Coordinates of C-alpha atoms and ligand atoms in Angstrom, one line a residue:
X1 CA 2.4 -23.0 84.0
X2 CA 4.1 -19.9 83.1
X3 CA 8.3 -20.0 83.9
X4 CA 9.2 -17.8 86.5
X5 CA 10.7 -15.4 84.3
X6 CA 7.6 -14.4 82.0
X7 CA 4.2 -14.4 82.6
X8 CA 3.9 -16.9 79.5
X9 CA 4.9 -20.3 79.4
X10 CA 7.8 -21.6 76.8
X11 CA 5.0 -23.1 74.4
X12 CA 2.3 -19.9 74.8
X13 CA 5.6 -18.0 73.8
X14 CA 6.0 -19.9 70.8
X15 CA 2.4 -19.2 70.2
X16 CA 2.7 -16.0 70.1
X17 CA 5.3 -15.7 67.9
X18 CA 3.5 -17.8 65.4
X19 CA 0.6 -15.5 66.0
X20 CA 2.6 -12.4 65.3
X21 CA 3.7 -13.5 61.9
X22 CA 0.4 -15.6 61.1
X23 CA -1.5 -12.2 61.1
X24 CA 0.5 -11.2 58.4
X25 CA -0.5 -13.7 56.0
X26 CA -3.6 -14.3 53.9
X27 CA -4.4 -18.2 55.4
X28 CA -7.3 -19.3 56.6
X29 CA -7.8 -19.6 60.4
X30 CA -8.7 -23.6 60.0
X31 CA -4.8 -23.9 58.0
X32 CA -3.2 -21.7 60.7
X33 CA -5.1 -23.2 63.6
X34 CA -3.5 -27.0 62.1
X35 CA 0.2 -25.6 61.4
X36 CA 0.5 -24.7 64.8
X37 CA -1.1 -27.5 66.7
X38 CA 0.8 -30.2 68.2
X39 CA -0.2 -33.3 66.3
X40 CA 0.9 -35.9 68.9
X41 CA 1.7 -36.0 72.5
X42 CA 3.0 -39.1 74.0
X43 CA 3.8 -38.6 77.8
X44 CA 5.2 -42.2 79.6
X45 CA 6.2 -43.2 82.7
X46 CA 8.6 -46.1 83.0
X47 CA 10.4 -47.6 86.4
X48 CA 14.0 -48.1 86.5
X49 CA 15.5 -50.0 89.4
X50 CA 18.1 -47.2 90.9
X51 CA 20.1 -49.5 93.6
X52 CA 17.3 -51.3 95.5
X53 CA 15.2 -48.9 94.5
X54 CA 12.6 -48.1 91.8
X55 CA 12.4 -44.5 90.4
X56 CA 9.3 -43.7 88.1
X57 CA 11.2 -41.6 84.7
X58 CA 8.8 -39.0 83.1
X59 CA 9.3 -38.5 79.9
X60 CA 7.8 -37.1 77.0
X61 CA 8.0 -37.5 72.6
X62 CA 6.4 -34.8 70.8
X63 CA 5.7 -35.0 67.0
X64 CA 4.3 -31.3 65.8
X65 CA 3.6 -31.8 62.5
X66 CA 3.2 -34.3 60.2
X67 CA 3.2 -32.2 57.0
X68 CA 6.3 -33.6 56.0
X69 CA 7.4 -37.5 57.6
X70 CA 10.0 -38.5 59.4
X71 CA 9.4 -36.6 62.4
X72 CA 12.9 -34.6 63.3
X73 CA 13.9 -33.1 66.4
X74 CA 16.5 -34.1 69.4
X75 CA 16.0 -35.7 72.7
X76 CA 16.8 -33.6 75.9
X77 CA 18.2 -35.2 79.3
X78 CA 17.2 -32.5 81.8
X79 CA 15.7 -32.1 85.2
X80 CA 13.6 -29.5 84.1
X81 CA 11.7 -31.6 81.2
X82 CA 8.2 -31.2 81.3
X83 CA 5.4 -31.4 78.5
X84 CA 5.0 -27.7 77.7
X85 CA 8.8 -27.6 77.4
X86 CA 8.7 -30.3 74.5
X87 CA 5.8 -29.7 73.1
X88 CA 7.2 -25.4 72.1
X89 CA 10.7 -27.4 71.1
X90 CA 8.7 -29.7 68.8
X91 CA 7.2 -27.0 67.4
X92 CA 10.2 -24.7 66.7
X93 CA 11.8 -27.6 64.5
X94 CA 8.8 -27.3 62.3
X95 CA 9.7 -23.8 61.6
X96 CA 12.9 -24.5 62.1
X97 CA 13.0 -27.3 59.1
X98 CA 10.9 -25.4 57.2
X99 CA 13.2 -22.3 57.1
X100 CA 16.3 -24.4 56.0
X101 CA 14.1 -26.7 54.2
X102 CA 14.9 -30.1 55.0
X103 CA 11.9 -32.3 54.6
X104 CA 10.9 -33.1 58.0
X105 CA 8.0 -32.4 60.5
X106 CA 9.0 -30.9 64.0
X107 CA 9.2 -33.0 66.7
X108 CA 11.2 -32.7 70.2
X109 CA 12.0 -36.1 73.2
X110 CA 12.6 -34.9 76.7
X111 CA 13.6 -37.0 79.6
X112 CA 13.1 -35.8 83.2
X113 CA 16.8 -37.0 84.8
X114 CA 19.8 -34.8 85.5
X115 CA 22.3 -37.0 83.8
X116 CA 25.6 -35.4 85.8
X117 CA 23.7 -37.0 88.8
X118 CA 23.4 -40.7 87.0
X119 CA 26.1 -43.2 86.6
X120 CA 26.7 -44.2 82.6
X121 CA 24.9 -47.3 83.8
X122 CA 21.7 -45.6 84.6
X123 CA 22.0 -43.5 81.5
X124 CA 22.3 -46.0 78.9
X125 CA 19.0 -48.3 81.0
X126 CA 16.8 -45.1 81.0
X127 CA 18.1 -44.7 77.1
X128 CA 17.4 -48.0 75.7
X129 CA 13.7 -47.8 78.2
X130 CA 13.0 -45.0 76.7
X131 CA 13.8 -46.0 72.8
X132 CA 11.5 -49.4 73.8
X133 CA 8.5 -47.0 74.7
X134 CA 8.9 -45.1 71.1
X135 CA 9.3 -48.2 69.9
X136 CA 6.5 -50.1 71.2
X137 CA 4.2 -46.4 70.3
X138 CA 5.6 -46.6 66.9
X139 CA 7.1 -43.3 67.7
X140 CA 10.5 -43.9 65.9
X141 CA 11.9 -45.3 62.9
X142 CA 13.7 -44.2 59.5
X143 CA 10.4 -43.4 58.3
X144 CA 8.8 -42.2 61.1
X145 CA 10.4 -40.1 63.5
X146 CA 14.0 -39.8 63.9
X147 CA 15.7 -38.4 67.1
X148 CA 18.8 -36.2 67.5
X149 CA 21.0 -34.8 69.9
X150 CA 20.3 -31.8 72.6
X151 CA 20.8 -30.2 75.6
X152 CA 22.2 -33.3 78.5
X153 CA 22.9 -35.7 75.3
X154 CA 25.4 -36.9 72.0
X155 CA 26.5 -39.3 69.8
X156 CA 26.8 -42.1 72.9
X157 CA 23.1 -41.5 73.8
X158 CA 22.3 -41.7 69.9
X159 CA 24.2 -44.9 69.5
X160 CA 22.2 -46.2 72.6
X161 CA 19.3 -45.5 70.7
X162 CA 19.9 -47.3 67.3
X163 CA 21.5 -50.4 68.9
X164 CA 18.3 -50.7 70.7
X165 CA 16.1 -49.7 67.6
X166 CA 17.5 -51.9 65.4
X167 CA 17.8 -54.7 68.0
X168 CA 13.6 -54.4 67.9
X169 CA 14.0 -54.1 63.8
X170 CA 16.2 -56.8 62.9
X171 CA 16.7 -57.3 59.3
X172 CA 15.1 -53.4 58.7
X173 CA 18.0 -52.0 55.9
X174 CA 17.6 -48.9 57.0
X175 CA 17.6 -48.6 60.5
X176 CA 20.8 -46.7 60.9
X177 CA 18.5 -43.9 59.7
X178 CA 16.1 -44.1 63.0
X179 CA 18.4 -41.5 64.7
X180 CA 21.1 -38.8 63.6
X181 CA 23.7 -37.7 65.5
X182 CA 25.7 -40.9 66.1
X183 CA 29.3 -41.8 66.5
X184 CA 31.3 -42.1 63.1
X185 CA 31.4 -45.9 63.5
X186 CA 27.4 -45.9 63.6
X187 CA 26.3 -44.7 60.7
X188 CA 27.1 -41.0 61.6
X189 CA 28.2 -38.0 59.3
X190 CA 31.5 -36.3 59.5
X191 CA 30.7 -33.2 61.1
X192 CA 27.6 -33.3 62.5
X193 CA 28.7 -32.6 66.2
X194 CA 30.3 -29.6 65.7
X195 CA 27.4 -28.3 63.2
X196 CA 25.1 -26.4 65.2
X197 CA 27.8 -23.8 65.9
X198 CA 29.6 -23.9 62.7
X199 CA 26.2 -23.0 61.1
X200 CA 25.7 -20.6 63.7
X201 CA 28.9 -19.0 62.7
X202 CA 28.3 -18.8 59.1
X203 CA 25.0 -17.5 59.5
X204 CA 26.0 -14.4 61.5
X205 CA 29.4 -14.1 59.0
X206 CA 27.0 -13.5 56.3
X207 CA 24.8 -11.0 58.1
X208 CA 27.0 -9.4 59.2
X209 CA 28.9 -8.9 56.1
X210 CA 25.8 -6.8 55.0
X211 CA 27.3 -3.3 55.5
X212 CA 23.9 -1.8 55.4
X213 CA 22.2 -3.5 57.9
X214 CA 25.6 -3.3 60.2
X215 CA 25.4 0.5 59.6
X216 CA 21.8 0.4 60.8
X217 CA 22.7 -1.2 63.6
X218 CA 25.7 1.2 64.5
X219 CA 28.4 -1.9 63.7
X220 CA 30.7 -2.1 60.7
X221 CA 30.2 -5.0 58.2
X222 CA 32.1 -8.3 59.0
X223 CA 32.7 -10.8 62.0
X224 CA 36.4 -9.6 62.4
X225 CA 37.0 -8.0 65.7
X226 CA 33.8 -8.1 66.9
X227 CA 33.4 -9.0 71.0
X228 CA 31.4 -11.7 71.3
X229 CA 30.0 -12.8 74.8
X230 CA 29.0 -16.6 74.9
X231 CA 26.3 -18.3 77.5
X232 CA 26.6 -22.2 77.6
X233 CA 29.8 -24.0 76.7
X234 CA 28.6 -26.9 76.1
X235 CA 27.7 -28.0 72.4
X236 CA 26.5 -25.2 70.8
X237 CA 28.1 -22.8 72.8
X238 CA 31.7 -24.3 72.6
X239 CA 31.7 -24.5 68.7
X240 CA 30.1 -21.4 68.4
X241 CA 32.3 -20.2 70.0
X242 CA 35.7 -21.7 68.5
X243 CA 34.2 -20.9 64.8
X244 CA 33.6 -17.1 65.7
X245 CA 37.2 -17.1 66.8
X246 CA 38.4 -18.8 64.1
X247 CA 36.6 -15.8 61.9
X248 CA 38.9 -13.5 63.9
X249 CA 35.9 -12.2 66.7
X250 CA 36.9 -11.6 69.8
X251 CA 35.2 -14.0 72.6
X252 CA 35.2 -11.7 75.4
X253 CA 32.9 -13.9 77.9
X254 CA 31.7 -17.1 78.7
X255 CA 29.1 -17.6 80.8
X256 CA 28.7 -21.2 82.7
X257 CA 25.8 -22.1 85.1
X258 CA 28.5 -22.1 88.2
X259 CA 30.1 -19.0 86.9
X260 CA 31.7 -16.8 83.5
X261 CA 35.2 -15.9 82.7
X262 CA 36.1 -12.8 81.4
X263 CA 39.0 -11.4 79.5
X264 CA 38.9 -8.1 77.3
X265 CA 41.1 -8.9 75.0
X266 CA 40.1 -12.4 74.6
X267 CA 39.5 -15.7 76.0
X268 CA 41.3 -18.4 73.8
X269 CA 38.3 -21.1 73.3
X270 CA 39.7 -24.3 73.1
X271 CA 41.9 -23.4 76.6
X272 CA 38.7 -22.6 78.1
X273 CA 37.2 -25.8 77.1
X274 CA 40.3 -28.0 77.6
X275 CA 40.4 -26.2 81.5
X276 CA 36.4 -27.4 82.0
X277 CA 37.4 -30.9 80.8
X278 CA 40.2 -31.3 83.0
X279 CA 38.7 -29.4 86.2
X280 CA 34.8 -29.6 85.5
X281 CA 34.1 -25.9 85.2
X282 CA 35.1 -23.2 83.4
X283 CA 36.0 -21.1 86.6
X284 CA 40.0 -20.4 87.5
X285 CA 40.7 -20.5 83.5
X286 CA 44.1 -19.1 82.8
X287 CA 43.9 -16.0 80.9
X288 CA 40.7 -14.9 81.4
X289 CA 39.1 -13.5 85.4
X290 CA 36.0 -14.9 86.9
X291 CA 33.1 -13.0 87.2
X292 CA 30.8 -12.8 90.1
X293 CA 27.8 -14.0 89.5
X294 CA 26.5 -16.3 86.6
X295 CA 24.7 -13.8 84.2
X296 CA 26.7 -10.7 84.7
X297 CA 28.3 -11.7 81.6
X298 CA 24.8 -11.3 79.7
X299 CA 25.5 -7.8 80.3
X300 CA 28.6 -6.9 79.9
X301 CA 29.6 -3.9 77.0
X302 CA 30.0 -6.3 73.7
X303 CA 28.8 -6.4 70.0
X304 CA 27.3 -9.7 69.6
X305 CA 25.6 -11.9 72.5
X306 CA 24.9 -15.8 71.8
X307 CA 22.8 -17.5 74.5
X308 CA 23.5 -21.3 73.9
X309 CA 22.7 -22.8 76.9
X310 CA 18.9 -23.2 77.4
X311 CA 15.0 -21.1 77.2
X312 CA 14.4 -18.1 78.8
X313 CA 17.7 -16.6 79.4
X314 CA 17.3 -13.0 78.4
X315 CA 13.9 -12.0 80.4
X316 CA 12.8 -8.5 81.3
X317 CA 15.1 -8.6 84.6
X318 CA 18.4 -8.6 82.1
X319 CA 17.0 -7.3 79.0
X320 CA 17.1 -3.6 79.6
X321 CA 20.5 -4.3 80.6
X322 CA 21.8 -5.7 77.4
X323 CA 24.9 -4.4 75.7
X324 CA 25.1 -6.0 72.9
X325 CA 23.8 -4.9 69.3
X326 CA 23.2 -8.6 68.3
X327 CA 21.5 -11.6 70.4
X328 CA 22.3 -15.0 68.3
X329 CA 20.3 -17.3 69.2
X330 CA 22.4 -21.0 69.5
X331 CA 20.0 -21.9 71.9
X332 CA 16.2 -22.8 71.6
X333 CA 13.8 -19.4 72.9
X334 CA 16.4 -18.2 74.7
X335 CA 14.5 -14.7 74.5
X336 CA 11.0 -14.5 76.5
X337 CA 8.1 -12.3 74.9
X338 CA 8.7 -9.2 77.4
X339 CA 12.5 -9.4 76.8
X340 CA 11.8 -10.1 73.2
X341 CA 9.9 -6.6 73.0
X342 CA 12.3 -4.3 75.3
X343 CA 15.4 -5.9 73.2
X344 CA 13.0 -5.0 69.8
X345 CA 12.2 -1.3 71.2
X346 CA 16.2 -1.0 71.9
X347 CA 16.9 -1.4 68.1
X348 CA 18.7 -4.7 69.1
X349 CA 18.7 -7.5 66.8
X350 CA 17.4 -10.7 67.4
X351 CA 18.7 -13.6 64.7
X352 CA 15.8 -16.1 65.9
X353 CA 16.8 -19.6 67.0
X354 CA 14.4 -21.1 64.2
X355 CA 17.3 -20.4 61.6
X356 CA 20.6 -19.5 63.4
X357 CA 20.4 -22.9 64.9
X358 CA 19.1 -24.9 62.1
X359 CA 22.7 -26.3 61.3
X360 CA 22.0 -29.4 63.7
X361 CA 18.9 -31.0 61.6
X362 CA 20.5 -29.5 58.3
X363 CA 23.6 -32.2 59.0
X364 CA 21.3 -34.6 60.8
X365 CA 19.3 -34.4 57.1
X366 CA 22.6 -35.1 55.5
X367 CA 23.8 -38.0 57.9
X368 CA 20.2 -39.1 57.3
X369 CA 20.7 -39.4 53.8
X370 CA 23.6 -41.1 54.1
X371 CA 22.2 -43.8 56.4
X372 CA 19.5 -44.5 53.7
X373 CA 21.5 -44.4 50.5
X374 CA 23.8 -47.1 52.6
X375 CA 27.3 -44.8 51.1
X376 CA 29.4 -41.9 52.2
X377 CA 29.4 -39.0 50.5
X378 CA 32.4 -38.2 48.1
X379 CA 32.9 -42.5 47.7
X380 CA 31.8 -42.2 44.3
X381 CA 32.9 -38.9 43.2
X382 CA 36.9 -38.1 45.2
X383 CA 38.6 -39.9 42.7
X384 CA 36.9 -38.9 39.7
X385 CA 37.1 -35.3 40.6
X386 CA 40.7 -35.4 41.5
X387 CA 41.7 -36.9 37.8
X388 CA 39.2 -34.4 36.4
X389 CA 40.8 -31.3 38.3
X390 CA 44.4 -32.6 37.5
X391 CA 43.5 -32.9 33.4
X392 CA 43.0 -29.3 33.5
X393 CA 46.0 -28.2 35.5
X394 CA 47.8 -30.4 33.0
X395 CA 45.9 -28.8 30.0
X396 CA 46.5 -25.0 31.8
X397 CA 49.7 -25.7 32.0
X398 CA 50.6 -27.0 28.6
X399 CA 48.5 -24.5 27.2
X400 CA 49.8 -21.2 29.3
X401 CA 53.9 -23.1 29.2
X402 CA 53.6 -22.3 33.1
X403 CA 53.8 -24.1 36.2
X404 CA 51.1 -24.1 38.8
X405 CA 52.0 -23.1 41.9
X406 CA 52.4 -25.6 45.1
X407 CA 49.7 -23.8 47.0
X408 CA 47.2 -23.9 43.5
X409 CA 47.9 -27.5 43.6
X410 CA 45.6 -27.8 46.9
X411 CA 42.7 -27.7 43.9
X412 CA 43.6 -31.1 42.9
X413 CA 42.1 -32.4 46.1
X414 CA 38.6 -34.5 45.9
X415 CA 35.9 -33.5 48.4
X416 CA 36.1 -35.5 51.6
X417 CA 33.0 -36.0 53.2
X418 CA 33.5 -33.1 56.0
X419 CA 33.7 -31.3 52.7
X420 CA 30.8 -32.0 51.2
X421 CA 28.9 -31.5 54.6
X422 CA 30.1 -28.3 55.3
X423 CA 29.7 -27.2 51.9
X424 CA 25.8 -28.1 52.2
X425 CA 25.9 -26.6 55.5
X426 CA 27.4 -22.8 54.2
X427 CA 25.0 -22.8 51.2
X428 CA 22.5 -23.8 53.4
X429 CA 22.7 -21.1 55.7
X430 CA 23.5 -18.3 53.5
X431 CA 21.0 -19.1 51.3
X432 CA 18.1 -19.8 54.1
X433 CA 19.0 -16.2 55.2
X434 CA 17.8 -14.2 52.1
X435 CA 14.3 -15.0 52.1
X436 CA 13.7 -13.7 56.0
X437 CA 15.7 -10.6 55.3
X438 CA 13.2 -10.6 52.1
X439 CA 10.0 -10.7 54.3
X440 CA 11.3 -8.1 56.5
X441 CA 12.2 -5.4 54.1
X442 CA 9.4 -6.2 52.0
X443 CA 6.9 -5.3 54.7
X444 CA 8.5 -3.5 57.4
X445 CA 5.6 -2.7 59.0
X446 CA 4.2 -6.1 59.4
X447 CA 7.3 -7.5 59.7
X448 CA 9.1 -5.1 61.8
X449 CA 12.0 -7.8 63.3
X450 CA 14.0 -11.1 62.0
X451 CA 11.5 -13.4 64.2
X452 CA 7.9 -12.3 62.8
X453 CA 10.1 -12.7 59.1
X454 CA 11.2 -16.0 59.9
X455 CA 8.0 -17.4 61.6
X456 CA 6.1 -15.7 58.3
X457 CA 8.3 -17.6 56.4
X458 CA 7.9 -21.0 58.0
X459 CA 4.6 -20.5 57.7
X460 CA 4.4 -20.1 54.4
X461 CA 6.1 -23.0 53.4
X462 CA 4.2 -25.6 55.9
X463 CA 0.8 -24.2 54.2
X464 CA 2.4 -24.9 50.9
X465 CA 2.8 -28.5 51.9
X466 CA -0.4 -28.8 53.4
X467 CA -2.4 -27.1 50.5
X468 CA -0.6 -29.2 48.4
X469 CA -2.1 -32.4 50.0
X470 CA -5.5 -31.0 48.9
X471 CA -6.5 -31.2 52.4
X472 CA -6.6 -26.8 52.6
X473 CA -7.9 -24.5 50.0
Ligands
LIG501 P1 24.8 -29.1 76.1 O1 24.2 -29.9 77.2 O2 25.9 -29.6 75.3 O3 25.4 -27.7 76.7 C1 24.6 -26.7 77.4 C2 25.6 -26.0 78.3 O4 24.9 -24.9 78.9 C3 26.2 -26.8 79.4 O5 27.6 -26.6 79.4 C4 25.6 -26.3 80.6 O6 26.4 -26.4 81.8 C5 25.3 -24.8 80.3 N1 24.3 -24.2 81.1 C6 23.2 -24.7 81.6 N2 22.5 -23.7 82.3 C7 23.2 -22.6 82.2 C8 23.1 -21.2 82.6 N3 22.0 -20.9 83.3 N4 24.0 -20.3 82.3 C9 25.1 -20.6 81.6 N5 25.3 -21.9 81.1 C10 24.4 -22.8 81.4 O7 23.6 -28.6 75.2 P2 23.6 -28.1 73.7 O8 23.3 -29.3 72.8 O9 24.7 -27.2 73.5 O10 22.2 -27.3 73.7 C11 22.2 -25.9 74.1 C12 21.0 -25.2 73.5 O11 21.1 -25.3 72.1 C13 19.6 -25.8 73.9 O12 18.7 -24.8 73.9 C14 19.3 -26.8 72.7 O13 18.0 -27.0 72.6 C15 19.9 -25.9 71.6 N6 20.2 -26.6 70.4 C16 21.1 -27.7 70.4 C17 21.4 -28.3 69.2 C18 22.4 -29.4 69.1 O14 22.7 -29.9 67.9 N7 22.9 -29.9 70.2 C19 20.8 -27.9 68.0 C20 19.9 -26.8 68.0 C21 19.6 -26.2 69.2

């Protein structure tokens, strides 16, 4: 079933982007025809007892590849869940782990609820039913598959899901690893909430710090005072959002589902969000005017655009309308085929989902590491480091006769673990960059946009891993 705004449906979209960039490369038909298959499709149907009642939940677990095991990718709460919709997820966190390379196969949950309409009660029965049907499939575990946040869930849904898993598993050591994304108090990693936009932010700080592709593009090189429009304030979206600001862009827009906000010379971020939490939408925001209707703000004059709410935003109703000289891609295919090609044919570039919103499984990696070495990071090291660091402002100082200044002193500090997780999270995104920016001046005609260089180099990489099974010549 194709969506109603393109003629192809979300996974035949995917497809085709794989296609695009699979041309490109010298593998054989049988290796491509396996990288992009879905390997398994598990589609249930529980009851729940709603009141007196009993409602029939679809849902839906999706495991893409199993080049590399666990299984990664987040569980979606949304009324609009359906197979095709998980099954092009799943496959986008293959290339999506690939391109940041974190050892994991792609894999994607969706649930077919509309969790503002269901009581916490109902939410945490249809999350531990759920978790028992992976369970009982042997669709989870450390080892296995491990689940994550998305769109309609967070760290309470995640904690749900290991209490039940390891309920199932008792005396597994490792079951805090069956699931990332979880409270602090559950085995999860400082920053891994907020990390899908803060590695969204510090992938488009370091493109655009390259002043020759900025000049291509008719910008000038940094983040700094560049207008920003954002669609979606929920995860992704909100800390996209705050980060950019933080670099000193100017968030111009927000765009909700009920409405945007608008305010030329800036909308302050946290307000906004603080104004939604209090009133339930972002509407009425002080300092900022509504806007009409919801996706005028997709529109609007601005540099850089960030869909970050859900697929198939920008179509080819809105696309020849777009402003903006940048679409970052928080969300997952926000961009249909046909908008993808007028937006391409406009000289606007696309930074593709598959790595600008990578920063999610990149800390959900690290908080998975965490849960399995059984230790936070920087228990072993802080202390160390700190006597290390202050033996050689000692030694600089008796050696130079010259205090260090208070502000210099700040070196003396041991990484925390927020530290050491955004640390892994910049390098990982500035250096997951390089290699698409690589494959697209390397063969421009092949690989004439950021999406056919990133898919190409997905690719790549999941061949290596097969080839190096023996299973493909
Ligand atoms: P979320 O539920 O926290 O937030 C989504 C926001 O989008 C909500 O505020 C919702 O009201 C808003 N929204 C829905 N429809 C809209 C519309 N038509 N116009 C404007 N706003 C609309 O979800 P999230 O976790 O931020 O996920 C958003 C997107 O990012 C999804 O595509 C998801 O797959 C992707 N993503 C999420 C993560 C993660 O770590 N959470 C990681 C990678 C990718």
């Amino acid at each position: 079933m194709a969506t109603q705004r393109s003629k192809y449906t979300f996974f035949e979209n995917v497809e085709l982007n794989f296609d695009r960039a699979a041309s490109t490369l010298p593998l054989s038909k049988g290796l491509l025809d396996q990288i992009k298959a879905c390997n398994s499709v598990y589609q249930m149907r529980f009851p729940i007892r709603v009141g007196n009642d009993i409602e029939v939940i679809e849902a839906y677990r999706v495991q893409h590849s199993h080049h590399r095991v666990p299984c990664k990718g987040g569980i979606r709460f949304s009324s609009y869940v359906n197979q095709d919709e998980v099954m092009a997820l799943a496959a986008l966190m293959t290339y999506k782990c690939a391109i940041v390379d974190v050892p994991f196969g792609g894999a994607k949950g969706g649930v077919k609820i509309s969790p503002s309409k269901c009581s916490t009660d109902l939410l945490e029965r249809i999350t531990r039913r759920y978790t028992t049907e992976l369970i009982k499939k042997n669709f989870i575990g450390p080892a296995i598959d491990v689940p994550a946040p998305d769109y309609g869930t967070g760290e309470r849904e995640m904690a749900w899901i290991l209490d039940t898993y390891a309920t199932f598993n008792a005396g597994e050591i490792d079951a805090y690893g069956c699931v990332t994304g979880k409270p602090i108090s559950s085995g999860g990693v400082n920053g891994r909430t907020e990390a899908t936009g803060r590695g969204l932010c510090y992938g488009l700080k370091e493109i655009c710090s390259i002043a020759e592709d900025m000049n291509a593009i008719g910008l000038t090189p940094g983040l700094a005072g560049k207008r920003v429009i954002v669609q979606g304030l929920g995860n992704v979206g909100y800390h996209a959002a705050k980060f950019l600001q933080e670099e000193g862009a100017i968030i111009i827009a927000i765009a909700e589902y009920n409405g945007s906000i608008y305010n030329k010379d800036g909308i302050d971020v946290e307000a906004a969000y603080q104004h939604r939490k209090a009133t339930g939408e972002i509407l009425n925001c002080p300092g900022a005017e509504n806007l009409d209707a919801r996706n005028d703000a997709l529109t609007l004059d601005c540099d850089i655009l960030v869909p970050a709410a859900l697929e198939s935003q920008i179509h080819e109703g809105n696309a020849p309308h777009i402003k903006a000289k940048i679409v970052a891609e928080g969300a997952n295919g926000p961009v249909t085929a046909e908008a993808e090609d007028i937006l391409n044919e406009r000289g606007i570039m696309i930074v593709p989902d598959i790595y600008l919103n990578a920063g999610g499984v990149t800390v959900s990696y690290f908080e998975w590491l965490k849960n399995l070495s059984h230790v936070n990071f920087g228990r072993m090291d802080k202390r160390f480091n700190q006597g290390a660091f202050s033996n050689i402002i000692r030694t600089i100082e008796s050696m130079t006769g010259r205090n260090v200044q208070a502000e210099q002193r700040a070196l003396l500090k041991g990484a925390d673990e927020i530290d050491i997780v955004n640390s892994g999270l910049e390098e990982t995104m500035i250096s997951s960059y390089y290699p698409l920016r690589e494959a697209l001046k390397q063969n421009p005609k092949d690989v004439p946009n950021l999406r056919t260089a990133a898919f190409r180099v997905a690719i790549e990489r999941v061949a290596v891993a097969y080839q190096s099974m023996g299973i493909f010549p």
